Every structure is written in structure tokens, then in C-alpha cells.
Coordinates of C-alpha atoms and ligand atoms in Angstrom, one line a residue:
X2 CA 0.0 0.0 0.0
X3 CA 1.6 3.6 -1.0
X4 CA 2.0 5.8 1.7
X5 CA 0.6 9.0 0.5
X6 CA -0.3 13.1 2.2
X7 CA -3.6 13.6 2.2
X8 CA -4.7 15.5 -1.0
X9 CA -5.9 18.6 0.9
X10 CA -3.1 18.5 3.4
X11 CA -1.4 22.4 3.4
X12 CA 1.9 22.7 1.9
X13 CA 3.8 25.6 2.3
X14 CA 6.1 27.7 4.0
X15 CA 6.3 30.0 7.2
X16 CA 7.5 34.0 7.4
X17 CA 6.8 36.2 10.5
X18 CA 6.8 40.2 9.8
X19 CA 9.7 41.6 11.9
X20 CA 12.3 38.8 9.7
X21 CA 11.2 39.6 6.3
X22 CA 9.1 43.0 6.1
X23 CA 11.4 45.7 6.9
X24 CA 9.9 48.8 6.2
X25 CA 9.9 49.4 9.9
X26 CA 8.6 53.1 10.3
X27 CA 7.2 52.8 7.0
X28 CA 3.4 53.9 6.8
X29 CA 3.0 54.9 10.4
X30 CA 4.2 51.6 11.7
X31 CA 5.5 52.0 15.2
X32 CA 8.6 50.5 17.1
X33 CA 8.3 47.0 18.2
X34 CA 10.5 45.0 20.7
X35 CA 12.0 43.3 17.9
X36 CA 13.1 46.4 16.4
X37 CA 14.8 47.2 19.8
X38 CA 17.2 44.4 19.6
X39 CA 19.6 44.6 16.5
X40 CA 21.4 41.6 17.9
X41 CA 18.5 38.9 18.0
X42 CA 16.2 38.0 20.2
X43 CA 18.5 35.4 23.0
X44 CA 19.7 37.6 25.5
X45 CA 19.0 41.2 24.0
X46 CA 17.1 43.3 25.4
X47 CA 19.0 46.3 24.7
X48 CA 17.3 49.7 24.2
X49 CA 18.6 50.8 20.1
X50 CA 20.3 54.1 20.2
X51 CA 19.6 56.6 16.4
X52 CA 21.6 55.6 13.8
X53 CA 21.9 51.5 15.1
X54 CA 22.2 49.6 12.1
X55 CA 20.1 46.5 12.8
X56 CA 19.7 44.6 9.5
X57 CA 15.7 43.7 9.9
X58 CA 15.1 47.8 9.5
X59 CA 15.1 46.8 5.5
X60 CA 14.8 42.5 6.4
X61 CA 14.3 40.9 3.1
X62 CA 12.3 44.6 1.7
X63 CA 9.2 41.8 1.7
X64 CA 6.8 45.0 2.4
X65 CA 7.6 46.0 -0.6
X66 CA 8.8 42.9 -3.0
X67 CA 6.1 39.9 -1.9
X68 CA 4.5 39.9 -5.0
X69 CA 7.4 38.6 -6.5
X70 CA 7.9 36.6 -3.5
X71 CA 5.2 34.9 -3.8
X72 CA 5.0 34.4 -7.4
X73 CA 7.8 32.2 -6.6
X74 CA 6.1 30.3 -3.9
X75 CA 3.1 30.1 -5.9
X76 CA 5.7 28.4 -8.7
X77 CA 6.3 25.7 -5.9
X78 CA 2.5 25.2 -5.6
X79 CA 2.0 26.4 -2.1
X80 CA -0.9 25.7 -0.9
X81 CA -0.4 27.8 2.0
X82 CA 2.0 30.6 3.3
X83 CA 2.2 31.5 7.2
X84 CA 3.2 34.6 8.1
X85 CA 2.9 37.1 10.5
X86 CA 0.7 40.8 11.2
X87 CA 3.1 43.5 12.6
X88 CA 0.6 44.6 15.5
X89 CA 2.7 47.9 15.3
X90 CA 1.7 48.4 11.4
X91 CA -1.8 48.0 12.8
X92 CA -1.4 49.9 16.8
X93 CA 1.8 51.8 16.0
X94 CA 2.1 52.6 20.0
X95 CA -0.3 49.5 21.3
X96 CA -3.6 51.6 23.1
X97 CA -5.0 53.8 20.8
X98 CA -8.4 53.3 19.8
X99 CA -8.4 53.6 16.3
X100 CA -6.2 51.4 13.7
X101 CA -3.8 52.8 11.5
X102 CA -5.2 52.2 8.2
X103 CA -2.2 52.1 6.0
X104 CA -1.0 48.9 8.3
X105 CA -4.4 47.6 7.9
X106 CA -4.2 48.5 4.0
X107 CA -1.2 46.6 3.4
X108 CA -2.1 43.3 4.7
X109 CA -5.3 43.4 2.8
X110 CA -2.9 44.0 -0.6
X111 CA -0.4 41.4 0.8
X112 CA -3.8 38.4 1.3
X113 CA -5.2 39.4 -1.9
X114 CA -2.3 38.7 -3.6
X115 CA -2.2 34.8 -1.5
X116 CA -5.6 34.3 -2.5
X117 CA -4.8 35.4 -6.1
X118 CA -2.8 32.2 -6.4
X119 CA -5.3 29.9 -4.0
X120 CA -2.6 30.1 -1.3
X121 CA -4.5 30.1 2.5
X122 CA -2.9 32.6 4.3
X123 CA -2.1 31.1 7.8
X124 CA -1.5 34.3 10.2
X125 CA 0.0 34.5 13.5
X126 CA -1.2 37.1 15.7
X127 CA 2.1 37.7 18.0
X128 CA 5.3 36.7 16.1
X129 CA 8.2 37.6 18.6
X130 CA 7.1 41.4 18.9
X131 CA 5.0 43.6 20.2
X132 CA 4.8 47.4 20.8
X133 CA 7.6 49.1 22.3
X134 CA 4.9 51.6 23.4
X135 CA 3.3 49.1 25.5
X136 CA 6.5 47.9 26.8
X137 CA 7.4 51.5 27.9
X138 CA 3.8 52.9 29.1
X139 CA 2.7 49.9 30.7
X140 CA 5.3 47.1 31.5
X141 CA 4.5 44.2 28.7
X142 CA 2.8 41.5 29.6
X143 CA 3.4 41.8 33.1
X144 CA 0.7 44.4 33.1
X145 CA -2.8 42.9 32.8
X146 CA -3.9 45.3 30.9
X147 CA -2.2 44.1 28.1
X148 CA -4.8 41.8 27.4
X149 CA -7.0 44.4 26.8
X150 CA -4.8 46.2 24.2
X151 CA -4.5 42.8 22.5
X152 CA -8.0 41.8 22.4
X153 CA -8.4 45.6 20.8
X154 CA -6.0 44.3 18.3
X155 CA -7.1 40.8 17.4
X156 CA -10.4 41.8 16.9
X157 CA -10.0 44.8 14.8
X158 CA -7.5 42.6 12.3
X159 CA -10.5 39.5 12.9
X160 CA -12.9 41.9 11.6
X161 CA -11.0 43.4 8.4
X162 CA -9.9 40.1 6.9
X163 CA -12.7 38.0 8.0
X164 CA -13.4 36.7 4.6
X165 CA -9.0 36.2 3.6
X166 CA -7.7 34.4 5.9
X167 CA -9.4 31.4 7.8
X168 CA -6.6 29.7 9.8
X169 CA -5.0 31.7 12.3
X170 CA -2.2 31.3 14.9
X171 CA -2.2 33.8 18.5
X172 CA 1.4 33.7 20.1
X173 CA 4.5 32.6 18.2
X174 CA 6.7 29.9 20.4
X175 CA 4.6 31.3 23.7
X176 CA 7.2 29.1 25.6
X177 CA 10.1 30.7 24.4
X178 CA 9.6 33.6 27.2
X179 CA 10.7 31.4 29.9
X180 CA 14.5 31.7 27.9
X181 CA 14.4 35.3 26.1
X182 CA 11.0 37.1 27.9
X183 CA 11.9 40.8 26.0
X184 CA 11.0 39.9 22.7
X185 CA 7.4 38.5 23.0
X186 CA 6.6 39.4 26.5
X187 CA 8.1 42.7 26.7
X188 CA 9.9 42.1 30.2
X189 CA 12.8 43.2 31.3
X190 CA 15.6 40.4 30.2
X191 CA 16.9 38.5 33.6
X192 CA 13.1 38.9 35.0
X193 CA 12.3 36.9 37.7
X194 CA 10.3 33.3 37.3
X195 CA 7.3 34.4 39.1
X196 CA 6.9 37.5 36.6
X197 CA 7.6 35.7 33.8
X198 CA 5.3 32.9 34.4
X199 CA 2.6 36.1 35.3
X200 CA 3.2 37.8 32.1
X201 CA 2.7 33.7 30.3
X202 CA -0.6 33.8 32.2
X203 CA -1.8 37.3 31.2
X204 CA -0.7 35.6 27.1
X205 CA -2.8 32.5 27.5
X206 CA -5.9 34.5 28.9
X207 CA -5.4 36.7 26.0
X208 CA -4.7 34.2 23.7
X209 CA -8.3 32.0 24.9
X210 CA -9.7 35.5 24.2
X211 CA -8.7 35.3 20.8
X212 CA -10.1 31.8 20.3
X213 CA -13.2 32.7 21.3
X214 CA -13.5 36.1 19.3
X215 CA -12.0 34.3 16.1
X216 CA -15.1 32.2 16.5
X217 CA -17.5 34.7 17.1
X218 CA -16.1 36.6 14.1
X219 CA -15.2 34.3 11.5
X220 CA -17.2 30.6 12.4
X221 CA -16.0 28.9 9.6
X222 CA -12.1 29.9 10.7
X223 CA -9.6 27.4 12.6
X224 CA -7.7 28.8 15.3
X225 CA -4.4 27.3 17.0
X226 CA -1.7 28.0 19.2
X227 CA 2.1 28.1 18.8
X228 CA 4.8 26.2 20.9
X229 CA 8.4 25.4 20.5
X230 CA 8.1 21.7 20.3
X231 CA 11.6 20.3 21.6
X232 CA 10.9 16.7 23.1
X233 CA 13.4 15.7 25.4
X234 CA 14.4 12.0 25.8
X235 CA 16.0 11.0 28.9
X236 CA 19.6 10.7 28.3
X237 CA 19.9 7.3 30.1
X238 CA 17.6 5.0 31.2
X239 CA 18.3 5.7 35.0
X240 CA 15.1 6.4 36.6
X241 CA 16.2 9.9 37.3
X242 CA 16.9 10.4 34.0
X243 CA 13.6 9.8 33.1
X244 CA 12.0 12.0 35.8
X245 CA 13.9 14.7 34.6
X246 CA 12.7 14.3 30.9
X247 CA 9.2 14.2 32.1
X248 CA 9.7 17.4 34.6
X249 CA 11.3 19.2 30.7
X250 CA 8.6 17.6 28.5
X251 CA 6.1 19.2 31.1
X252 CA 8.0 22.8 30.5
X253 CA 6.3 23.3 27.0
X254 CA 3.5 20.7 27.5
X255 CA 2.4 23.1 30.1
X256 CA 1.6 25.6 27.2
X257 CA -0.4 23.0 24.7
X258 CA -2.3 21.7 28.3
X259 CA -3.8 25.0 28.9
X260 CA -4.9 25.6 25.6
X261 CA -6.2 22.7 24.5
X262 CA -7.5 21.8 28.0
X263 CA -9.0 24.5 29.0
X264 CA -7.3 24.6 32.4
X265 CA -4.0 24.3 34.0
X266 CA -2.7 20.7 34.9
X267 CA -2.6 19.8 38.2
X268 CA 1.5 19.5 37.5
X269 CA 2.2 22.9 37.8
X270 CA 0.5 23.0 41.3
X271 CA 4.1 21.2 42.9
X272 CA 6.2 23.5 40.3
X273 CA 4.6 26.7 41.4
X274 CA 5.0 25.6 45.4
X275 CA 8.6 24.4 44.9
X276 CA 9.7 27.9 43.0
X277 CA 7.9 30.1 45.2
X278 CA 5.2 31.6 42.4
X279 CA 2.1 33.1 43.5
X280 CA 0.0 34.2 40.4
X281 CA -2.9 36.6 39.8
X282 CA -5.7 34.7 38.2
X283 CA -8.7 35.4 38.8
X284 CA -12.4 33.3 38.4
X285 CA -12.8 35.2 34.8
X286 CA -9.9 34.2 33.6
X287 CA -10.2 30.7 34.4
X288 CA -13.9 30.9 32.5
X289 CA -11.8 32.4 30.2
X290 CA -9.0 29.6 29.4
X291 CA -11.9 27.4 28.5
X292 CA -11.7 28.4 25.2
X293 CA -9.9 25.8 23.5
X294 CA -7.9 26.0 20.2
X295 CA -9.0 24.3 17.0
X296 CA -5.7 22.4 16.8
X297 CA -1.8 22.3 17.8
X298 CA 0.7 24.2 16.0
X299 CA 4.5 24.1 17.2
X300 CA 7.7 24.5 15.4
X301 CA 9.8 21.5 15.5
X302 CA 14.2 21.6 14.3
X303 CA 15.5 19.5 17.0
X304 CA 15.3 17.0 20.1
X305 CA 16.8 17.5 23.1
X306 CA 18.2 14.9 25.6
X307 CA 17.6 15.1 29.8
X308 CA 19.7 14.2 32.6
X309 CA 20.3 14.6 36.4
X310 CA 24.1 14.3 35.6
X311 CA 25.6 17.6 36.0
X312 CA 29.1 16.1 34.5
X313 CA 27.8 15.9 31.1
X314 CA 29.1 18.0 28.8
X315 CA 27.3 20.8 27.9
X316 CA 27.3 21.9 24.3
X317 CA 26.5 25.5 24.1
X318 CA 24.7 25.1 20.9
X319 CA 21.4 26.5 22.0
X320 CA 19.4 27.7 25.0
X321 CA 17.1 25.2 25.0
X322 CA 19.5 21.8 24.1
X323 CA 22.3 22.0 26.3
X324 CA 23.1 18.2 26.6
X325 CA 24.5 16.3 23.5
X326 CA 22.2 13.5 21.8
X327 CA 25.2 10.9 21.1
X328 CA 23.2 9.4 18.3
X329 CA 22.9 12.9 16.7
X330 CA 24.2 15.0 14.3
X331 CA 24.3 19.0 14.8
X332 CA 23.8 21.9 12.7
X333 CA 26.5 24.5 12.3
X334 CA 24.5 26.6 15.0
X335 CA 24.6 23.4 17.5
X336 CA 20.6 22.0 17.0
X337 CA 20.5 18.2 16.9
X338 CA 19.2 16.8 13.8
X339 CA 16.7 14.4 14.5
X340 CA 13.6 13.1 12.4
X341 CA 12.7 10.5 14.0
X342 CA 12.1 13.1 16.9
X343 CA 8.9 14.9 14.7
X344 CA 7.3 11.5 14.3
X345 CA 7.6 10.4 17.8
X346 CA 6.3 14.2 18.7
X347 CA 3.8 14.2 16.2
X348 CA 2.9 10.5 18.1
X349 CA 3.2 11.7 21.5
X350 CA 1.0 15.4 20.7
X351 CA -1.7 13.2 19.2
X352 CA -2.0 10.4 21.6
X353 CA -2.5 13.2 24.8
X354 CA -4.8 15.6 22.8
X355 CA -6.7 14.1 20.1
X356 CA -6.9 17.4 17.8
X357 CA -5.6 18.2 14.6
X358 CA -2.1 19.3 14.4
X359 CA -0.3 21.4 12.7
X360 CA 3.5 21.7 11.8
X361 CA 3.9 25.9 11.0
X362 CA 8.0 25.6 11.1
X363 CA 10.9 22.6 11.2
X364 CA 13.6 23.4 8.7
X365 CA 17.6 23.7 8.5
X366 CA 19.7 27.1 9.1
X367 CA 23.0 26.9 7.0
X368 CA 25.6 29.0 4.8
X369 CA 24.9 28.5 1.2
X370 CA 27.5 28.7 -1.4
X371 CA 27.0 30.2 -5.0
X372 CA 29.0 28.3 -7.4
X373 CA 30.7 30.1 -10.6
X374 CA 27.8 29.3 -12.6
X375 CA 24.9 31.2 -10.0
X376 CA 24.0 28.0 -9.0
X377 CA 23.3 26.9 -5.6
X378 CA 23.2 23.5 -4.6
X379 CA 21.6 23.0 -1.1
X380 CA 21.8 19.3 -0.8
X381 CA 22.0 19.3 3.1
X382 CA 18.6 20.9 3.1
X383 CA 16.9 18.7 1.0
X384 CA 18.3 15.8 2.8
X385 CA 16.9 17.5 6.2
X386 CA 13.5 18.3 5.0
X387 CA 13.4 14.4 2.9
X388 CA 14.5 13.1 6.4
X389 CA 12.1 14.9 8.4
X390 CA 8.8 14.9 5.9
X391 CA 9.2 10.7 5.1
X392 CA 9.3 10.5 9.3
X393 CA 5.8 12.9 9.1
X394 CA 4.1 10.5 6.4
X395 CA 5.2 7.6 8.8
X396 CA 3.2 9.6 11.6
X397 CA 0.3 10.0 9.6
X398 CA 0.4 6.2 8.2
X399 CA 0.2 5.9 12.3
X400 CA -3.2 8.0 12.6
X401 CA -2.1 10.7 13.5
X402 CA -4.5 14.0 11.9
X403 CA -2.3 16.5 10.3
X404 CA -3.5 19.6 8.6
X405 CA 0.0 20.9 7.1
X406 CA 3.2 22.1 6.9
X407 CA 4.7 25.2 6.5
X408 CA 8.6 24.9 6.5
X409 CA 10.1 27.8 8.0
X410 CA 11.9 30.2 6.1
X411 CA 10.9 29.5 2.3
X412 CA 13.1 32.1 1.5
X413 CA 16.0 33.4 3.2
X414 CA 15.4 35.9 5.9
X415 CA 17.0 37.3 8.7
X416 CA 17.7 34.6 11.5
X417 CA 15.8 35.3 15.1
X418 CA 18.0 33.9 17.2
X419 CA 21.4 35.8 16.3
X420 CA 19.9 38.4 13.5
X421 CA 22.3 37.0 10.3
X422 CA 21.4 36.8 6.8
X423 CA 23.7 34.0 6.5
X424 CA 21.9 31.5 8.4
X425 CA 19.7 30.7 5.9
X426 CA 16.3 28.5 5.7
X427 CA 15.2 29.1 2.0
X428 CA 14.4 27.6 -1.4
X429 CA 15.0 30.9 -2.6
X430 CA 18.1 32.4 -2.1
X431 CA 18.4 36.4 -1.0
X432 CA 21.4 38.6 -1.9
X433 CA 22.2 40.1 1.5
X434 CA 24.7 39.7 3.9
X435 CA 25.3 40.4 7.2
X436 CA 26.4 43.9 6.9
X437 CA 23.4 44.5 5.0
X438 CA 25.6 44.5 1.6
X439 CA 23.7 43.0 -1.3
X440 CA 21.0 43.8 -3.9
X441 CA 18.2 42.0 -2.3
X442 CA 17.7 39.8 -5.4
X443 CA 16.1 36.5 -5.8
X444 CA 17.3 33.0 -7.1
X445 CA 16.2 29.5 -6.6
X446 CA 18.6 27.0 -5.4
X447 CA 18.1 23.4 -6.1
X448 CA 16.1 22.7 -3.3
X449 CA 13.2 24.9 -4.8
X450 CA 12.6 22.4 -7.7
X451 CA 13.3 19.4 -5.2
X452 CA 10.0 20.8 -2.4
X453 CA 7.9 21.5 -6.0
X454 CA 8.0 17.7 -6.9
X455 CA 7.4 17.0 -3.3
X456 CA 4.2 19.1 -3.2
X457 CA 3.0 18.1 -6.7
X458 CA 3.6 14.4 -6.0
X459 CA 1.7 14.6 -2.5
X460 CA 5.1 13.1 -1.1
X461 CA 5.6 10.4 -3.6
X462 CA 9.4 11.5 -4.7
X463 CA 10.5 11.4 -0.9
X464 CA 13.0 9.2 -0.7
X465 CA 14.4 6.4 2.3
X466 CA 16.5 7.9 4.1
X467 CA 19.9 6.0 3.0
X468 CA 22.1 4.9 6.0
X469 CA 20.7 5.6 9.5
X470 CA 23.4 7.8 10.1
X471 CA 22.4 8.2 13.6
X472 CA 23.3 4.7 14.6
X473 CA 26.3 5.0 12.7
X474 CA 28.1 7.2 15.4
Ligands
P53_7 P1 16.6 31.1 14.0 C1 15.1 28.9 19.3 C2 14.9 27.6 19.3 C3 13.9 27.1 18.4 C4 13.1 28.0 17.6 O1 15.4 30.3 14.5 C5 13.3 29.3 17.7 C6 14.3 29.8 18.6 C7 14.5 31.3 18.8 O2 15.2 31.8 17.7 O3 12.6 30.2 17.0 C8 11.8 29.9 15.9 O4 16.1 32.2 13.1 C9 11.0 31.1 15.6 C10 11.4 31.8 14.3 C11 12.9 31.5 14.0 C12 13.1 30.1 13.8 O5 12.7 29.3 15.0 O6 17.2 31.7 15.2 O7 9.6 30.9 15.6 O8 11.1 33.1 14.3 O9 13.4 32.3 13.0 C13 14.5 29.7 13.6 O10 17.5 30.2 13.3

């Protein structure tokens, strides 16, 4: 029996507005967080001084080039294209009343053109930024009042594109506050647990909110959440070892329990006790949280291994995968290659929620070459997108309901993490380097053709993955 993708299942690619758009006081749009940190988004919380170069000011130029863009991913046969709203093109500052209607304006150009080609857009709410204004007036998310400001928002933008875009995502990564709580949350870097895991609070009431107005608004839209999806195995099979991996697992699980649950598990009772966190929620908000999403969304690039043993070496290859995976390969930037890891997550997601799910990012950062003759042969991405989307067909061959996937970064953009142009994602390759030196043009590199006979074959020209290089090692 041939192993096949569903015929409606929703290929594409993901963006998010502060790494591709640029244009970032363009048409009244106001300062976000992201545009405060010219370094990236780990560890930065840095307020920009005038005159900063910070290479997303001008991104990829997408504000003013994604018609061509996505002629190109429209020549892949996307089916769908993720992205982001910049709430600061819509709420320059974060509280005023009334919209700015040039953001607004561009979005509706930027969905009409998606639609032109039968691409669903798939838009995230949140995508690591938010206002600088509400950062400055009001404290971020540690301010309840936040969640006023961003009901304000996801209503206004529910309203105007009601009839484009019927899948929507609320916060980007939500769990990726408890590492870098500037970016999306809008806290001071180095806050302290208890305020973070507030401001997190604050975001999921906000984010049920959502839900719930998406519904009211647009009842034949889907609406999901966003997590960074890195399981953990435990690193031996001592029984600490496998305490600890549950104790990490539950670190981002918490995020998918609450909003697909509608409450929070009884697991974070002990966690909160033991850390010493008291938080402010009150009986609305828990009639709030039970507003469940339509299905799971996470990003998925890597597993991550768990131990008690403070002795093993750590790599320092990411925040959130500090102990080396001996059976693993790494990418240049230190995240462990693993498919196997998205079908045993894909597995694991479906077996505890029973709701559609959604991959909106897994994908490879590296440095491509241009050889004499322009071309650009990226055959380490195509390998790590093959390995990872024959491991997702395997997961749906084992029942498991998948809507799509978007990979991230269909064409180069800058890189959240570490803001570089050379850690690149795409099938399209962008002239632009770190400096900002380049003319911003486009070309396809091999692995464009390669994802286009993967969409237009529904999976058929993914091929076995040739030695199991993992147990090699
Ligand atoms: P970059 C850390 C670990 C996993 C995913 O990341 C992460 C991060 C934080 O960067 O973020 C997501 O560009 C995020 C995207 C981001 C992408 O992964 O650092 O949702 O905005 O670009 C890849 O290589």
C-alpha cells in the first residue's frame, strides 16, 4: 500500500513580519520590541540608540517585494503561506483606539495577492514582537492590561480580513519567554520566574480570548496556538533520567495543556509551590482559558536529551539543548538533527490531545554557497526536510490528523535567534549579507525544484533515508 499526504493537506512555508518585512517606520508603523534588539532576540534586550544599524530595519524589503515573492512560492505550488501581522503596522504605539489604516491597508494587498494564487494565508497574531509603546507605558505583559490592548488588536485585524484568511495562529513559540522574555513578553531580560510565568498567564488569557472572538467573528475559521516543540528523551535510562525528561517535556506541554485543555494541569501546582510563584488569576480568567484551540501548532528543528548528571558536557549550541544527543548529528549553529524526533512528537501530541495538528516551522539554518555558474546546490537541506517529511508520512500512516506544513523560512530571511542573513532557511536564495551588503535579489537553489516535486507528487518523490546515520556514530 503507497503511503501517501492527504490530498488537501497544506503545503507551504512560514515568514513572520519583523524577519522579512522591513519597512519598519514605514506607513505609520511603530517600534516594536524586535526592532529594539539589532542583535536577536536570546539575551538582548538592549534599548537601540539613532543611527543603530540593525539589518531587519530593510529584512528581506518583503513590504515592498512579496509579489514577486510569492509568485515564486506560488511556482512551488503552495498551498499555504504563514506569516505574521506586525501589530505595530496596525497599533503603532499599542492603546490607541483607532487602527492605523495604512497597516491595515497593506495586509489586505499582501492576502489578496495569497488568494490570487489559491494560497491560504495562515496568520500568526504575535510573532516575537510587540509594541515598544506598550513595553514603555505599561510594562508588557506583566501588566494585565495588556490583554486588553491585544483583544483591541485581534479583533480589529478578525474583523477586516474576516473573509481572507481562515486559519489563524495567537502567540509565536509562547514558551520561548521562559528563555528570552523581552522579545514577545516585553519584560525586562533577567526577569524573575514568578513575573515571567505572570506575564505567560496574562498571554494565555489573551490568547483563549482570541479563540473565542475568532469564533465569534469568523465561524467557519480554525484557530491554534504556537509552541516550540523540543521533546526531550532521557539521556539514560536511569530512573532519574527519566523523571527529569518528564519534569522538561512538562516545561512546554504546560503551554499545549492549557490551551487545548482549558485549564491548568494539576503538574504545575508542585512547580509553582517548589519555585515560590504566586499568580494573579482570577475566576474570569479561568472561565476564560476554556476556550480551547481548533488544533496544535508548534515549530519543530530538534530534540533534546535530559539528565540529572551535571558532569555531562554541555554543548552550548542552544538555550534550549544543552546536553549532546550521542546518536545525533548538529547543525553549524549546535541544533540536533533528528527526524525521527517529529514523528515520535507528532505520536506523543496526538496520543494526549486528540486534535488536529499542525506543523507551521521545522527546517535547517546553513551558509549557502554560489557556485561560478549562480548555481546553488543545497543538498543538506533537502536531505533534512526528505528526512524529516518521510518521518511525518510515517506519523500520519500511524493515525495521526495533520493539517500541514509550512517549513520555516521558504526564502532566506533574517535569523531570530542571532539576527544573520547567512543563516539561511530558504528555497529561494536572498542577496544580503550580514552587513546588509547586497541587492536583495532573488534565485532559486536546487532545493526549490526538489519541495515542488514533493508538493506536486503529494510526497511520492521522498525518498528512504539512506544509511541511518544516527546509529552509525
Ligand atoms: P533562528 C530557538 C529555538 C527554536 C526555535 O530560528 C526558535 C528559537 C529562537 O530563535 O525560534 C523559531 O532564526 C522562531 C522563528 C525563528 C526560527 O525558529 O534563530 O519561531 O522566528 O526564525 C529559527 O535560526
Amino acid at each position: 500500500m503507497k503511503k501517501q499526504f492527504p490530498n488537501n493537506f497544506l503545503w507551504g512555508g512560514a515568514l513572520a513580519a519583523n524577519q522579512v518585512e522591513g519597512a519598519h517606520q514605514i506607513d505609520g508603523k511603530g517600534l516594536s520590541t524586535s526592532d529594539m534588539q539589532p542583535h536577536g532576540v536570546i539575551g538582548h534586550s538592549i534599548e537601540r540608540n539613532l543611527g543603530d544599524f540593525h539589518i531587519k530595519d530593510i529584512g528581506i524589503d518583503f513590504y515592498h517585494r512579496y509579489p514577486e515573492d510569492i509568485a515564486l512560492f506560488a511556482e512551488m505550488g503552495f498551498k499555504c503561506l504563514r506569516t505574521s501581522i506586525a501589530w505595530t503596522r496596525i497599533f503603532p504605539e499599542g492603546d490607541e483606539e483607532i487602527p492605523n489604516e495604512n497597516g491595515l491597508a497593506f495586509y489586505d494587498r499582501l492576502f489578496d495577492e495569497m488568494i490570487k494564487y489559491n494560497i491560504q494565508p495562515l496568520i500568526t497574531l504575535s510573532h516575537f514582537e510587540m509594541p515598544y509603546g506598550l513595553v514603555k507605558k505599561y510594562g508588557g505583559w506583566g501588566n494585565r492590561k495588556t490583554i486588553a490592548f491585544f483583544d483591541h488588536y485581534a479583533r480589529t485585524v478578525f474583523e477586516r480580513y474576516q473573509h481572507k484568511v481562515k486559519y489563524w495562529l495567537t502567540f509565536n513559540e509562547i514558551n520561548m519567554s521562559l528563555f528570552s522574555c523581552f522579545t514577545s513578553a516585553g519584560l525586562p531580560e533577567n526577569s524573575k520566574i514568578q513575573d515571567i510565568y505572570q506575564a505567560l498567564h496574562y498571554q494565555l488569557v489573551a490568547s483563549a480570548n482570541a479563540v473565542k472572538a475568532c469564533h465569534e467573528i469568523i465561524p467557519d475559521a480554525k484557530i491554534g496556538n504556537m509552541v516550540a516543540a523540543a521533546p526531550y528523551y532521557p539521556l539514560t535510562c536511569h530512573p532519574d533520567d527519566i523523571l527529569e525528561s518528564l519534569k522538561k517535556n512538562r516545561e512546554w506541554l504546560f503551554f499545549f495543556d492549557v490551551q487545548a485543555r482549558g485549564y491548568y494541569p494539576s503538574y504545575m501546582t508542585r512547580l509553582f509551590k517548589e519555585k515560590n510563584i504566586t499568580l494573579d488569576i482570577t475566576d474570569e480568567d479561568k472561565i476564560a482559558l476554556k476556550e480551547t484551540i481548533d488544533f496544535l501548532s508548534f515549530s519543530y528543528y530538534m530534540s533534546s536529551c535530559a539528565t540529572t548528571n551535571l558532569e555531562i558536557i554541555k554543548t552550548s549550541g542552544n538555550i534550549i539543548n544543552p546536553v549532546k544527543n550521542p546518536y545525533l548529528s548538529s547543525s553549524e549553529w549546535g541544533w540536533q538533527i533528528d527526524p525521527k524526533g517529529i514523528r515520535y512528537l507528532l505520536n506523543m501530541l496526538y496520543d494526549r490531545y486528540q486534535k488536529p495538528l499542525f506543523i507551521v516551522e521545522n527546517g535547517l539554518g546553513a551558509r549557502d554557497v554560489i557556485q561560478d555558474d549562480g548555481s546553488i546546490i543545497d543538498d543538506y537541506r533537502i536531505k533534512y526536510l526528505n528526512d524529516h517529511l518521510f518521518q511525518i508520512r510515517e506519523a500520519i500512516e500511524d493515525g495521526v490528523q495533520l493539517l500541514g506544513y509550512t517549513s520555516w523560512g521558504p526564502i532566506d530571511l533574517v535569523s531570530a535567534s542571532t539576527a544573520e542573513m547567512s543563516k539561511r532557511y530558504g528555497f529561494i536564495y536572498v542577496d544580503r549579507d550580514d552587513q546588509g551588503n547586497g541587492t536583495l535579489e532573488r534565485r532559486r537553489k536546487k532545493s526549490f525544484n526538489w519541495y515542488k516535486a514533493v508538493i506536486s507528487s503529494h510526497g511520492n518523490t521522498l525518498q528512504a533515508p539512506e544509511v541511518e546515520n544516527e546509529n552509525n556514530q
